[in-house]
DNA sequence: CCCTGATTCGC
DNA sequence: GCGAATCAGG
């Protein structure tokens, strides 16, 4: 957009008339963002914003333009691929919550790892109340290929057959 | 989903 | 300076 004094005047006029930024944009043949951006730069009186921005809000994510493409350097050596595809559903039932409250209907959740583990070699079975001081993960040696130690794997993996709620 | 305005930041 | 992308709320 070529912001001539004329177009700026028009923007000011339409803004003063209380049109929405998108409407002004339509009338002037520019995007809403262009209008907002220009109005902001011109320090035109702000409209009541629908959004609440805490002054001390935790910076959510750096907004603005997407990061430009990374410089894409020469191919990494990548001697050991290590990380492969995300495993498809391997288990037949989701691991139970640490505290099986009553009898929650078992959900066939695909989420095997709800949070990152310290290591793929250690059991990530949660112990204690999440959010409390004493909460921790089991951290015993995990069965290779599984996120739990033998003891907890036996609790985590339950055959889905034999589970018969009522027909649906 | 549609809409709104505000802000960030690569260009 | 510009404005797309993103956020955040209705």
GROMACS .gro file of C-alpha atoms (C1' of nucleotides) in nm:
model
  189
    1UNK     CA    1   0.000   0.000   0.000
    2UNK     CA    2   0.124   0.338  -0.096
    3UNK     CA    3   0.023   0.557   0.191
    4UNK     CA    4  -0.024   0.890   0.025
    5UNK     CA    5  -0.151   1.182   0.220
    6UNK     CA    6  -0.485   1.124   0.048
    7UNK     CA    7  -0.510   0.763   0.149
    8UNK     CA    8  -0.401   0.848   0.499
    9UNK     CA    9  -0.670   1.112   0.517
   10UNK     CA   10  -0.924   0.861   0.400
   11UNK     CA   11  -0.805   0.615   0.657
   12UNK     CA   12  -0.835   0.880   0.925
   13UNK     CA   13  -1.181   0.971   0.807
   14UNK     CA   14  -1.309   0.616   0.796
   15UNK     CA   15  -1.145   0.543   1.128
   16UNK     CA   16  -1.310   0.847   1.279
   17UNK     CA   17  -1.643   0.730   1.145
   18UNK     CA   18  -1.604   0.421   1.349
   19UNK     CA   19  -1.577   0.164   1.076
   20UNK     CA   20  -1.418  -0.164   1.159
   21UNK     CA   21  -1.065  -0.215   1.046
   22UNK     CA   22  -1.174  -0.485   0.806
   23UNK     CA   23  -1.438  -0.256   0.662
   24UNK     CA   24  -1.190   0.022   0.613
   25UNK     CA   25  -0.962  -0.225   0.452
   26UNK     CA   26  -1.234  -0.335   0.215
   27UNK     CA   27  -1.316   0.019   0.121
   28UNK     CA   28  -0.957   0.105   0.060
   29UNK     CA   29  -0.857  -0.217  -0.100
   30UNK     CA   30  -0.608  -0.320   0.163
   31UNK     CA   31  -0.598  -0.584   0.428
   32UNK     CA   32  -0.734  -0.538   0.773
   33UNK     CA   33  -0.384  -0.576   0.907
   34UNK     CA   34  -0.262  -0.298   0.689
   35UNK     CA   35  -0.530  -0.074   0.831
   36UNK     CA   36  -0.461  -0.171   1.188
   37UNK     CA   37  -0.092  -0.141   1.141
   38UNK     CA   38  -0.117   0.200   0.984
   39UNK     CA   39  -0.368   0.324   1.237
   40UNK     CA   40  -0.144   0.207   1.513
   41UNK     CA   41   0.152   0.381   1.360
   42UNK     CA   42  -0.050   0.697   1.315
   43UNK     CA   43  -0.152   0.656   1.676
   44UNK     CA   44  -0.512   0.692   1.588
   45UNK     CA   45  -0.743   0.654   1.885
   46UNK     CA   46  -0.757   0.288   1.966
   47UNK     CA   47  -1.080   0.105   1.938
   48UNK     CA   48  -1.210  -0.094   2.228
   49UNK     CA   49  -1.010  -0.407   2.187
   50UNK     CA   50  -1.188  -0.735   2.229
   51UNK     CA   51  -0.884  -0.892   2.375
   52UNK     CA   52  -0.735  -0.854   2.716
   53UNK     CA   53  -0.363  -0.825   2.729
   54UNK     CA   54  -0.210  -0.841   3.069
   55UNK     CA   55   0.074  -0.598   3.097
   56UNK     CA   56   0.264  -0.861   3.287
   57UNK     CA   57   0.143  -1.142   3.070
   58UNK     CA   58   0.388  -1.418   3.006
   59UNK     CA   59   0.508  -1.371   2.654
   60UNK     CA   60   0.307  -1.644   2.483
   61UNK     CA   61   0.508  -1.691   2.173
   62UNK     CA   62   0.698  -1.445   1.971
   63UNK     CA   63   0.422  -1.328   1.747
   64UNK     CA   64   0.463  -1.163   1.419
   65UNK     CA   65   0.594  -1.312   1.104
   66UNK     CA   66   0.677  -1.671   1.095
   67UNK     CA   67   1.041  -1.733   1.135
   68UNK     CA   68   1.199  -1.735   0.799
   69UNK     CA   69   1.327  -2.058   0.668
   70UNK     CA   70   1.629  -2.177   0.856
   71UNK     CA   71   1.946  -2.132   0.661
   72UNK     CA   72   1.941  -2.497   0.575
   73UNK     CA   73   2.305  -2.570   0.600
   74UNK     CA   74   2.476  -2.860   0.436
   75UNK     CA   75   2.324  -3.185   0.534
   76UNK     CA   76   2.404  -3.287   0.883
   77UNK     CA   77   2.628  -3.587   0.920
   78UNK     CA   78   2.351  -3.770   1.097
   79UNK     CA   79   2.557  -4.072   1.155
   80UNK     CA   80   2.297  -4.224   1.379
   81UNK     CA   81   1.938  -4.157   1.287
   82UNK     CA   82   1.817  -4.260   1.630
   83UNK     CA   83   1.481  -4.087   1.624
   84UNK     CA   84   1.233  -4.265   1.405
   85UNK     CA   85   0.868  -4.239   1.339
   86UNK     CA   86   0.634  -4.189   1.621
   87UNK     CA   87   0.513  -4.533   1.717
   88UNK     CA   88   0.166  -4.614   1.616
   89UNK     CA   89  -0.060  -4.740   1.882
   90UNK     CA   90   0.124  -5.022   2.040
   91UNK     CA   91  -0.070  -5.081   2.352
   92UNK     CA   92  -0.416  -5.208   2.367
   93UNK     CA   93  -0.526  -4.991   2.651
   94UNK     CA   94  -0.400  -4.668   2.789
   95UNK     CA   95  -0.203  -4.682   3.107
   96UNK     CA   96  -0.426  -4.624   3.404
   97UNK     CA   97  -0.401  -4.310   3.604
   98UNK     CA   98  -0.183  -4.338   3.909
   99UNK     CA   99  -0.492  -4.310   4.119
  100UNK     CA  100  -0.766  -4.513   3.960
  101UNK     CA  101  -1.052  -4.305   4.083
  102UNK     CA  102  -1.354  -4.525   4.102
  103UNK     CA  103  -1.395  -4.704   3.774
  104UNK     CA  104  -1.334  -4.465   3.498
  105UNK     CA  105  -1.439  -4.603   3.165
  106UNK     CA  106  -1.121  -4.717   3.000
  107UNK     CA  107  -1.052  -4.498   2.708
  108UNK     CA  108  -0.857  -4.635   2.417
  109UNK     CA  109  -0.628  -4.342   2.422
  110UNK     CA  110  -0.336  -4.334   2.190
  111UNK     CA  111  -0.135  -4.117   2.415
  112UNK     CA  112   0.132  -4.333   2.553
  113UNK     CA  113   0.357  -4.064   2.677
  114UNK     CA  114   0.179  -3.770   2.824
  115UNK     CA  115   0.494  -3.597   2.928
  116UNK     CA  116   0.859  -3.617   2.853
  117UNK     CA  117   1.068  -3.857   3.040
  118UNK     CA  118   1.412  -3.811   3.169
  119UNK     CA  119   1.530  -4.100   2.967
  120UNK     CA  120   1.382  -4.361   2.742
  121UNK     CA  121   1.563  -4.615   2.950
  122UNK     CA  122   1.377  -4.545   3.267
  123UNK     CA  123   1.026  -4.616   3.374
  124UNK     CA  124   0.796  -4.318   3.353
  125UNK     CA  125   0.527  -4.457   3.577
  126UNK     CA  126   0.404  -4.171   3.789
  127UNK     CA  127   0.426  -4.205   4.163
  128UNK     CA  128   0.246  -3.981   4.403
  129UNK     CA  129   0.021  -3.690   4.345
  130UNK     CA  130   0.108  -3.483   4.042
  131UNK     CA  131   0.186  -3.131   4.143
  132UNK     CA  132   0.304  -3.221   4.488
  133UNK     CA  133   0.654  -3.224   4.623
  134UNK     CA  134   0.675  -3.595   4.645
  135UNK     CA  135   0.555  -3.662   4.298
  136UNK     CA  136   0.809  -3.844   4.087
  137UNK     CA  137   0.847  -4.105   3.824
  138UNK     CA  138   0.943  -4.461   3.897
  139UNK     CA  139   1.268  -4.435   3.703
  140UNK     CA  140   1.357  -4.799   3.738
  141UNK     CA  141   1.504  -4.961   3.434
  142UNK     CA  142   1.241  -4.972   3.162
  143UNK     CA  143   1.174  -5.268   2.946
  144UNK     CA  144   1.347  -5.204   2.617
  145UNK     CA  145   1.094  -5.059   2.381
  146UNK     CA  146   0.850  -4.983   2.654
  147UNK     CA  147   0.820  -4.679   2.870
  148UNK     CA  148   0.777  -4.874   3.191
  149UNK     CA  149   0.968  -5.112   3.407
  150UNK     CA  150   0.848  -5.470   3.423
  151UNK     CA  151   0.640  -5.414   3.729
  152UNK     CA  152   0.458  -5.114   3.594
  153UNK     CA  153   0.429  -5.249   3.245
  154UNK     CA  154   0.221  -5.526   3.389
  155UNK     CA  155  -0.012  -5.266   3.526
  156UNK     CA  156  -0.006  -5.048   3.222
  157UNK     CA  157  -0.081  -5.295   2.952
  158UNK     CA  158  -0.416  -5.457   2.977
  159UNK     CA  159  -0.564  -5.667   2.707
  160UNK     CA  160  -0.846  -5.483   2.549
  161UNK     CA  161  -1.039  -5.797   2.481
  162UNK     CA  162  -1.216  -5.926   2.784
  163UNK     CA  163  -1.325  -5.576   2.841
  164UNK     CA  164  -1.687  -5.577   2.755
  165UNK     CA  165  -1.886  -5.277   2.851
  166UNK     CA  166  -2.229  -5.296   2.712
  167UNK     CA  167  -2.297  -5.301   2.348
  168UNK     CA  168  -2.333  -4.968   2.228
  169DC     C1'  169  -1.635  -2.128   1.229
  170DC     C1'  170  -1.716  -1.628   1.175
  171DC     C1'  171  -1.583  -1.178   1.349
  172DT     C1'  172  -1.298  -0.808   1.616
  173DG     C1'  173  -0.852  -0.506   1.720
  174DA     C1'  174  -0.345  -0.527   1.898
  175DT     C1'  175   0.111  -0.665   1.871
  176DT     C1'  176   0.539  -0.844   1.695
  177DC     C1'  177   0.908  -0.838   1.395
  178DG     C1'  178   1.105  -1.004   0.916
  179DC     C1'  179   1.133  -0.756   0.545
  180DG     C1'  180   0.754   0.196   0.765
  181DC     C1'  181   0.487  -0.191   0.620
  182DG     C1'  182   0.181  -0.564   0.705
  183DA     C1'  183   0.129  -1.090   0.758
  184DA     C1'  184   0.108  -1.380   1.123
  185DT     C1'  185  -0.042  -1.442   1.544
  186DC     C1'  186  -0.287  -1.365   1.955
  187DA     C1'  187  -0.696  -1.326   2.215
  188DG     C1'  188  -1.161  -1.241   2.285
  189DG     C1'  189  -1.680  -1.218   2.124
   0.00000   0.00000   0.00000
